mmCIF file of C-alpha atoms in Angstrom:
data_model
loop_
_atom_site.group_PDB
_atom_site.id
_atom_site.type_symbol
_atom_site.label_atom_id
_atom_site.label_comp_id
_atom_site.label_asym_id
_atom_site.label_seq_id
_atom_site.Cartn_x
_atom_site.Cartn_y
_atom_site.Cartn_z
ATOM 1 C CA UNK A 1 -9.019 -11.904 2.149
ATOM 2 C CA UNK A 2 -11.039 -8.462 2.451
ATOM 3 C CA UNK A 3 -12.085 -7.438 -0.386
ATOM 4 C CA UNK A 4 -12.520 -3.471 -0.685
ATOM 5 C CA UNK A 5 -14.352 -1.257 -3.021
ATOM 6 C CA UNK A 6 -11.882 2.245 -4.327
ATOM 7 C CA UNK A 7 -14.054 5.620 -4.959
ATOM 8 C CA UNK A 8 -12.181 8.241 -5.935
ATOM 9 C CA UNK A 9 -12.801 11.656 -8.114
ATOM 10 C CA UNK A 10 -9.094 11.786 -9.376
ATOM 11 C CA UNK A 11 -8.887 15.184 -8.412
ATOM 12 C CA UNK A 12 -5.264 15.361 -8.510
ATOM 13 C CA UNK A 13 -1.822 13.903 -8.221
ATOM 14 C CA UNK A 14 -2.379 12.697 -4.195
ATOM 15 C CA UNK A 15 -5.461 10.521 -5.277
ATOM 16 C CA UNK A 16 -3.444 8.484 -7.890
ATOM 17 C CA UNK A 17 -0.370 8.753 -4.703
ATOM 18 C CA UNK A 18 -2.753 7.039 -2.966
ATOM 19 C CA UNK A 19 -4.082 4.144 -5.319
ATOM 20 C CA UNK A 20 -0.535 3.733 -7.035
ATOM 21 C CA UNK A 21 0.819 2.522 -2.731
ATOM 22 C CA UNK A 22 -2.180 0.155 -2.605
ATOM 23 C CA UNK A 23 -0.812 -1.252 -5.449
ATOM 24 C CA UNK A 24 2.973 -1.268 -4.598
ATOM 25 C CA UNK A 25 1.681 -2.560 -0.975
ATOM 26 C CA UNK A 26 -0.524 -5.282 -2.256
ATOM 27 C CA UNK A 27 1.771 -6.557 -4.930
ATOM 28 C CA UNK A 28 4.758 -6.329 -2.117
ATOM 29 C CA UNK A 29 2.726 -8.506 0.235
ATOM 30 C CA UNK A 30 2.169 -6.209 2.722
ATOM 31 C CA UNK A 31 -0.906 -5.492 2.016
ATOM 32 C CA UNK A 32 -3.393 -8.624 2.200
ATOM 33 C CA UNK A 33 -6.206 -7.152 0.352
ATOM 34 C CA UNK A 34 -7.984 -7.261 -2.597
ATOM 35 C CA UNK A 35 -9.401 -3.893 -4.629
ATOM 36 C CA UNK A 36 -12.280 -5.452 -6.362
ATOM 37 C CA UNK A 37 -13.101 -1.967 -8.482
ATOM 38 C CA UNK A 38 -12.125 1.291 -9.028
ATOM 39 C CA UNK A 39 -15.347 3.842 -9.138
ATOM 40 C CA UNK A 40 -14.451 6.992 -10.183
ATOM 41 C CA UNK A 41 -17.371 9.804 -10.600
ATOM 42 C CA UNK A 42 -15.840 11.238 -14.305
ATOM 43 C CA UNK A 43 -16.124 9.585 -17.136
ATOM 44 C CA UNK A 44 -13.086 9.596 -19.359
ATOM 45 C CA UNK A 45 -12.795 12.991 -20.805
ATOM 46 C CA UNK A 46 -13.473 15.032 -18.113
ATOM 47 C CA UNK A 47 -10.593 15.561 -16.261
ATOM 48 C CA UNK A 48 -6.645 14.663 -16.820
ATOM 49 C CA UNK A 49 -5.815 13.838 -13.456
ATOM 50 C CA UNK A 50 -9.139 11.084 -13.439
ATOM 51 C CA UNK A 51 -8.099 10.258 -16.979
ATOM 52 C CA UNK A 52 -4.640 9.269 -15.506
ATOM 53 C CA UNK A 53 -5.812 7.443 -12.446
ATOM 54 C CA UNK A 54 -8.243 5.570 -14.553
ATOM 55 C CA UNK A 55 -5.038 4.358 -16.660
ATOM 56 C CA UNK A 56 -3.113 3.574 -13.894
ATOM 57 C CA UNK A 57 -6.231 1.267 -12.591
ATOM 58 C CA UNK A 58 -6.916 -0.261 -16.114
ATOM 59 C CA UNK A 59 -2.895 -1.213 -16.369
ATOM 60 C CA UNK A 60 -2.880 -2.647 -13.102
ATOM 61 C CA UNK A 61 -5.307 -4.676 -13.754
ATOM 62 C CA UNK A 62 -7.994 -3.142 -11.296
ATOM 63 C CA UNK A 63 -11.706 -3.415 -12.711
ATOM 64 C CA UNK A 64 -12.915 -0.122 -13.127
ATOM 65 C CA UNK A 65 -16.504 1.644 -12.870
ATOM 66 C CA UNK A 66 -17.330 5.088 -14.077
ATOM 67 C CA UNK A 67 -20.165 7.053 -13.587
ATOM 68 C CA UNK A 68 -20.203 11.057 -14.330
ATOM 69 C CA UNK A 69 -22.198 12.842 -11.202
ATOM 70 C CA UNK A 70 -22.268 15.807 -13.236
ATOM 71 C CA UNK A 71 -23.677 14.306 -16.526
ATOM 72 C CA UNK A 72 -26.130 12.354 -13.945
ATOM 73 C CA UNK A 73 -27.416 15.528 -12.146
ATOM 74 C CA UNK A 74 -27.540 17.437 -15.711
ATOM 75 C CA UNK A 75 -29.974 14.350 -17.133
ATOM 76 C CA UNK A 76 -31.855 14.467 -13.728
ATOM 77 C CA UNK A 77 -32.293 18.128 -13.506
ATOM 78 C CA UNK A 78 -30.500 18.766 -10.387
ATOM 79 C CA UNK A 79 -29.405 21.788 -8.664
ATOM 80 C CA UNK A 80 -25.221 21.234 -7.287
ATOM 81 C CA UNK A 81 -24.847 20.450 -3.576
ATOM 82 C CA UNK A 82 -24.710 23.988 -2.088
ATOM 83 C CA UNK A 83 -22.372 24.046 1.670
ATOM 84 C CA UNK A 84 -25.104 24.661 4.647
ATOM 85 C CA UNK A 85 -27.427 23.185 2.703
ATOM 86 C CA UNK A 86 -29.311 19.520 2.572
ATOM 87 C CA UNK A 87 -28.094 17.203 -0.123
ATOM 88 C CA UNK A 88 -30.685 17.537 -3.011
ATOM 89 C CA UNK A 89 -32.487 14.400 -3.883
ATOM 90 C CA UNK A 90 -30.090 13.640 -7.529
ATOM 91 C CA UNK A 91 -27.822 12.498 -4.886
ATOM 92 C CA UNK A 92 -29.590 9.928 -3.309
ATOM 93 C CA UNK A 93 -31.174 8.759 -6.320
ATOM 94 C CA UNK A 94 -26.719 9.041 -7.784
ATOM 95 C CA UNK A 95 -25.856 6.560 -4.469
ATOM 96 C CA UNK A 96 -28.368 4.270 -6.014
ATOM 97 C CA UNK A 97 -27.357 3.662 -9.534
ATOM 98 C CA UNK A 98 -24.022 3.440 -7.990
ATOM 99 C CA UNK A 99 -25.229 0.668 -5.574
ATOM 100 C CA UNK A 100 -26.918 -1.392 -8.986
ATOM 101 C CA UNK A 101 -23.198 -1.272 -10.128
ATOM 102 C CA UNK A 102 -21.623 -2.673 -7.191
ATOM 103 C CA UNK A 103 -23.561 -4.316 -5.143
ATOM 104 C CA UNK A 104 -23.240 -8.274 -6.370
ATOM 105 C CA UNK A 105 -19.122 -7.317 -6.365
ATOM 106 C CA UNK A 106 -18.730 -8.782 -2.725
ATOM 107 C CA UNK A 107 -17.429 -5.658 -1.143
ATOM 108 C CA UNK A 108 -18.980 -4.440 2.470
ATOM 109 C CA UNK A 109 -16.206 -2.101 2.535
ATOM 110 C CA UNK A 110 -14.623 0.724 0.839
ATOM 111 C CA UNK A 111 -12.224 3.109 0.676
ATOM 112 C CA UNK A 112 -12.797 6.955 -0.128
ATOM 113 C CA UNK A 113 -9.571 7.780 -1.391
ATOM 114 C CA UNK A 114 -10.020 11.244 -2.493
ATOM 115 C CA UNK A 115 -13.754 11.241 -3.481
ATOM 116 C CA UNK A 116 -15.388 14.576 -3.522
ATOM 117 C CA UNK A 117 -18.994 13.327 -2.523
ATOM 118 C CA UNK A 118 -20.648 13.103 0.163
ATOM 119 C CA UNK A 119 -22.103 9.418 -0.030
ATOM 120 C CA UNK A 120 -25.931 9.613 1.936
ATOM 121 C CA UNK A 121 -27.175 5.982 0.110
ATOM 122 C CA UNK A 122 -23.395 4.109 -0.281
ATOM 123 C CA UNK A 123 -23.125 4.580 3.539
ATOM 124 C CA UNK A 124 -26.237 2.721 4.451
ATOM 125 C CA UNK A 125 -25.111 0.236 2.184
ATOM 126 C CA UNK A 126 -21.226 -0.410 3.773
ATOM 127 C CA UNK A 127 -18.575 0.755 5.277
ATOM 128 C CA UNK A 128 -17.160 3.542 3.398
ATOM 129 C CA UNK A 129 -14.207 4.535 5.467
ATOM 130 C CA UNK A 130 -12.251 8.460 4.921
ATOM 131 C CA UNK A 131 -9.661 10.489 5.993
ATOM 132 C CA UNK A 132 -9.876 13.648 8.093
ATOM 133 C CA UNK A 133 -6.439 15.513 8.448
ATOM 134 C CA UNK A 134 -6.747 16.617 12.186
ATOM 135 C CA UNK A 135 -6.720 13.828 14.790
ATOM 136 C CA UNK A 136 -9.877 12.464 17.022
ATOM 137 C CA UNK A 137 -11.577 15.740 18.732
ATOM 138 C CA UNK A 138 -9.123 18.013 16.419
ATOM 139 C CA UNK A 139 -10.342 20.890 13.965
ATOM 140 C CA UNK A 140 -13.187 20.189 11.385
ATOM 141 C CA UNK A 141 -13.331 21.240 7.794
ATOM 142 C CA UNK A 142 -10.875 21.174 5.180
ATOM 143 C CA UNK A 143 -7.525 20.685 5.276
ATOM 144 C CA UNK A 144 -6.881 23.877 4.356
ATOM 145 C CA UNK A 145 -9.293 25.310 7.275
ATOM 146 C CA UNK A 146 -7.974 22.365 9.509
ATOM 147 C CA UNK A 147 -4.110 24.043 8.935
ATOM 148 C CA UNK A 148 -5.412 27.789 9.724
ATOM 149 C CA UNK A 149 -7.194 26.532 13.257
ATOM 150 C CA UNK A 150 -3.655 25.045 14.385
ATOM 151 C CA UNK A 151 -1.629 27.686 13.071
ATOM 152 C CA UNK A 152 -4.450 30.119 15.365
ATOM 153 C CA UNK A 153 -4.412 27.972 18.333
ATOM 154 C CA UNK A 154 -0.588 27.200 18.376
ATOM 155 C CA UNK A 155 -1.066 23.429 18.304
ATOM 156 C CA UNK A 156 1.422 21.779 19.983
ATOM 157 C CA UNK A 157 0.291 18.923 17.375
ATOM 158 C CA UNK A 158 -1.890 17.245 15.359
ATOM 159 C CA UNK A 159 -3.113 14.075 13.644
ATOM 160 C CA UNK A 160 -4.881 12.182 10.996
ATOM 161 C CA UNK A 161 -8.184 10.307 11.854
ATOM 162 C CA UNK A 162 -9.577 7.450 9.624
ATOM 163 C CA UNK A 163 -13.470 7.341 9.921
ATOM 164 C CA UNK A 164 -16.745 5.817 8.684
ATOM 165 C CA UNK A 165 -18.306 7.954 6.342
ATOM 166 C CA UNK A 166 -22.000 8.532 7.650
ATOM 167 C CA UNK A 167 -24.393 11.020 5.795
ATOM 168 C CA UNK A 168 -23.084 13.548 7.545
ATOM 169 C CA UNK A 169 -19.538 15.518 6.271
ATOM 170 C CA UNK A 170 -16.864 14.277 8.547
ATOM 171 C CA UNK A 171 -18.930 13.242 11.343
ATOM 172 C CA UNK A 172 -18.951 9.352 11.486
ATOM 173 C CA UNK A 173 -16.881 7.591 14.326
ATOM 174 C CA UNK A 174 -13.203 7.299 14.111
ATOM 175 C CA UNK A 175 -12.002 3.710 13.608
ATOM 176 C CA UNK A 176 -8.009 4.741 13.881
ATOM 177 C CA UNK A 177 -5.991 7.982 13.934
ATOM 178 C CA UNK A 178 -1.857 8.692 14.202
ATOM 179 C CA UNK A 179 -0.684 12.010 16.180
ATOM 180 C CA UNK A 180 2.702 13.877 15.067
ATOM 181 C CA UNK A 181 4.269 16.988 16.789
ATOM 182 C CA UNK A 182 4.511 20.238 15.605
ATOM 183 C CA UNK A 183 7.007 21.398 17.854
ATOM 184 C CA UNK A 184 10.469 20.860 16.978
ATOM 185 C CA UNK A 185 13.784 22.775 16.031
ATOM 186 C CA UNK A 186 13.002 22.112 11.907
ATOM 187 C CA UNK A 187 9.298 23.984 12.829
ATOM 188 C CA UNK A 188 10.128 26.398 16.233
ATOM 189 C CA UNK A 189 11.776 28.966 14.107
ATOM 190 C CA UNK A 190 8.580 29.145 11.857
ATOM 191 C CA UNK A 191 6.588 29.236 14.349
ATOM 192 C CA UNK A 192 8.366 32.012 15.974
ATOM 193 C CA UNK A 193 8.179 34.240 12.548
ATOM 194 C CA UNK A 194 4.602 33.530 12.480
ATOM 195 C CA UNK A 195 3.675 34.888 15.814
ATOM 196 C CA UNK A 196 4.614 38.835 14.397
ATOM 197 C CA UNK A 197 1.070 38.798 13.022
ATOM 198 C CA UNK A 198 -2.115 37.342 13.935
ATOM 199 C CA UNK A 199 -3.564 33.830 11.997
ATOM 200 C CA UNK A 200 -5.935 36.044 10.214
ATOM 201 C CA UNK A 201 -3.440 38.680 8.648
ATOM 202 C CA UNK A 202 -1.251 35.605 7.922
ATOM 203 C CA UNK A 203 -4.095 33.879 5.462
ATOM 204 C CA UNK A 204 -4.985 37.429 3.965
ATOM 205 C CA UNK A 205 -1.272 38.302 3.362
ATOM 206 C CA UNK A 206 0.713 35.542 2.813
ATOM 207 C CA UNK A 207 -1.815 32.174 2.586
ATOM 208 C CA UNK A 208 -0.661 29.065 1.749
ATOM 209 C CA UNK A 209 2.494 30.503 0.267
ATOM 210 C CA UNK A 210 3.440 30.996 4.564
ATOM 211 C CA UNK A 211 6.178 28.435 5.047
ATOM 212 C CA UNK A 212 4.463 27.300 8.580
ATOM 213 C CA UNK A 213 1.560 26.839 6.412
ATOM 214 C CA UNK A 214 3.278 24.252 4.054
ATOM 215 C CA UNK A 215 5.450 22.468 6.999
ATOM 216 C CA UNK A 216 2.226 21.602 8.781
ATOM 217 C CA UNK A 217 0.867 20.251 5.410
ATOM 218 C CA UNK A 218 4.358 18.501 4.582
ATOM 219 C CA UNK A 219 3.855 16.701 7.912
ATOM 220 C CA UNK A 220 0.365 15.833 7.728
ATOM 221 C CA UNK A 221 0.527 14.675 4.142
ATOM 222 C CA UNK A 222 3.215 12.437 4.842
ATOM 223 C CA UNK A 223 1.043 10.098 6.993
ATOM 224 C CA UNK A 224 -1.933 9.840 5.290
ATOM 225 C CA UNK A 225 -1.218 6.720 2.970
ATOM 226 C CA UNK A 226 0.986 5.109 5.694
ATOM 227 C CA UNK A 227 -2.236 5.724 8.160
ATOM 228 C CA UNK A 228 -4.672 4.578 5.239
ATOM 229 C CA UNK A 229 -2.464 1.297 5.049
ATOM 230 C CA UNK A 230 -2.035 0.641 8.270
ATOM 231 C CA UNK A 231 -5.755 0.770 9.020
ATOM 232 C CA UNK A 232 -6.582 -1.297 5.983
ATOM 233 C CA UNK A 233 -3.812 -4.231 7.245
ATOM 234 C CA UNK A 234 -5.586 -3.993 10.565
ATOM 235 C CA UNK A 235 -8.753 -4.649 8.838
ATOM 236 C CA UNK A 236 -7.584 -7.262 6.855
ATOM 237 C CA UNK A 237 -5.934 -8.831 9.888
ATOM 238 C CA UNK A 238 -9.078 -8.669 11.577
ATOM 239 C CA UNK A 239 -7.195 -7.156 14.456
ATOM 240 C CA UNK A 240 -9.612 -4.593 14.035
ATOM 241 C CA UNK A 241 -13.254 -4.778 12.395
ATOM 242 C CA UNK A 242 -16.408 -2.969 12.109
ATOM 243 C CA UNK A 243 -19.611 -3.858 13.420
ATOM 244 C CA UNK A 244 -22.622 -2.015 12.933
ATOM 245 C CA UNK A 245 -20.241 0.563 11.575
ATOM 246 C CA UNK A 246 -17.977 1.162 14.819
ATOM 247 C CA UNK A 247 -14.800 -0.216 15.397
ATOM 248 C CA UNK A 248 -14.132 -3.446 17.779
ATOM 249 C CA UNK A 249 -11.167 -6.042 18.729
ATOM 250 C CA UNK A 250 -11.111 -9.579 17.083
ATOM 251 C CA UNK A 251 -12.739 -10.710 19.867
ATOM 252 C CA UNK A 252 -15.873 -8.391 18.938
ATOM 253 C CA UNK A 253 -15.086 -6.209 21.912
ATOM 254 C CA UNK A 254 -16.072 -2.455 21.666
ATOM 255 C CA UNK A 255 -12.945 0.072 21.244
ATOM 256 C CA UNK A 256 -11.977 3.433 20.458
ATOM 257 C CA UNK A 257 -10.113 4.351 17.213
ATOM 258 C CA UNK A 258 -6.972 2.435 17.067
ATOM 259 C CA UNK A 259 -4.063 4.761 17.692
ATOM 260 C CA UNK A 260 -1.398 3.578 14.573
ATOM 261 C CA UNK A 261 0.939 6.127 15.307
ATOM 262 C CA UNK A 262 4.024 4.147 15.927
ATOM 263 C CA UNK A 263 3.183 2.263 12.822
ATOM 264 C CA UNK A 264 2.951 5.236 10.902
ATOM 265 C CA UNK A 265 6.808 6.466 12.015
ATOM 266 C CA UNK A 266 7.865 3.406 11.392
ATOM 267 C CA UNK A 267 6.684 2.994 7.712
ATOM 268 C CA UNK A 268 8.085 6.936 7.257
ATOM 269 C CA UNK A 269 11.479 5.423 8.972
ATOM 270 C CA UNK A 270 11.445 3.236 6.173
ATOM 271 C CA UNK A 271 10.568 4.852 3.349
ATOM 272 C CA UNK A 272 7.418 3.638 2.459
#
């Protein structure tokens, strides 16, 4: 059975989303895997949301591993991680207590399931696989940025990728990805409101509160656990597997990202 590591920050309510179907997939049989830990970055006491996810793990059973980044960088005497800039060196030497946690747990994989650092020691270590919310070749940055680069361009669609986490922010190859449309008659009419003013009056007028805005997140949030699980099954399957950190067939044969999208519609068919 794989066996997977689970980083997360807690951030919010879509991180514990995300562990909480794991769970309910897993328990279901549906899931063949096995979390081995939770690692969280906050200690208890930090943050609510982390405080809840960090219950959620403990009742379910899930062995859990904390380790505060900022008490670690305040002890070390480290500047934060500035955008633009190179990683300074507390985070490297961060990756490695992490790695004396983990590292006789059995896990060559793991999932970053909401986990607001950048990894530059974990990834050299295993397979740390992420989400982007754009799909293969789409728009970088966050998912915010991702949503104001369709809404400019007029997408026609979009997609979720699954990657492997290199030192680099979203830059490691994709290992699967789903596509959905963004042209339909529930989004045309938004679409058609939208086009009175350019993207960039849009965000500086209305922002996120613009309903095309929140449709294209509706639809992209909506696929990123069933696109999580999906990759995960193939991986446990071994349908799919990573060597040297790129994704090939059972057979060991090379391949691009795995295209899940039919599995994704089907698990949003269904509910789950």
């Amino acid at each position: 059975m794989l066996k997977v590591g689970w980083f997360t920050s807690g951030r919010g309510p879509g991180s514990l989303a995300l562990l909480t179907a794991a769970c309910e997939a897993i328990e279901s049989g549906r899931l063949p895997i096995e979390i081995a830990y939770v690692f969280c970055n906050r200690e208890r006491g930090e943050h609510e949301p982390a405080d809840r996810l960090l219950d959620f793990a403990v009742a379910a059973g899930l062995p859990v591993i904390t380790l505060s980044s900022t008490l670690f960088r305040r002890s070390t005497g480290g500047a934060p991680a500035r955008a633009g800039q190179p990683l300074p060196a507390w985070r490297g030497e961060y990756d490695r207590a992490i790695w004396e946690r983990i590292q006789s747990l059995g896990t060559g994989t793991a999932v970053l399931a909401g986990y607001q650092l950048i990894a530059p020691e974990l990834c050299r270590h295993m397979d740390l696989i992420n989400l982007h919310p754009a799909a293969p070749g789409g728009p970088a940055g966050l998912w915010q940025d991702v949503i104001w680069q369709l809404i400019a361009g007029q997408a026609e669609q979009s997609g979720i990728t699954i990657f492997r986490a290199i030192p680099d922010l979203d830059a490691g190859p994709a290992i699967s990805f789903c596509r959905y449309s963004l042209r339909d008659e529930g989004i045309d009419p938004l679409w058609t409101a939208a086009r009175a003013q350019a993207a960039e009056t849009l965000r500086s007028e209305q922002g996120e509160d613009l309903a095309l805005f929140q449709e294209i997140r509706r639809r992209g949030a909506s696929r990123e656990t069933p696109l999580l699980l999906a990759t995960l099954a193939a991986l446990a399957s071994r349908s799919l597997r990573l060597v040297d950190g790129r994704p090939v067939t059972a057979d060991g044969a090379p391949v691009a990202a795995l295209d899940l999208t039919d599995e994704v519609e089907r698990a949003l068919d269904s509910g789950r």
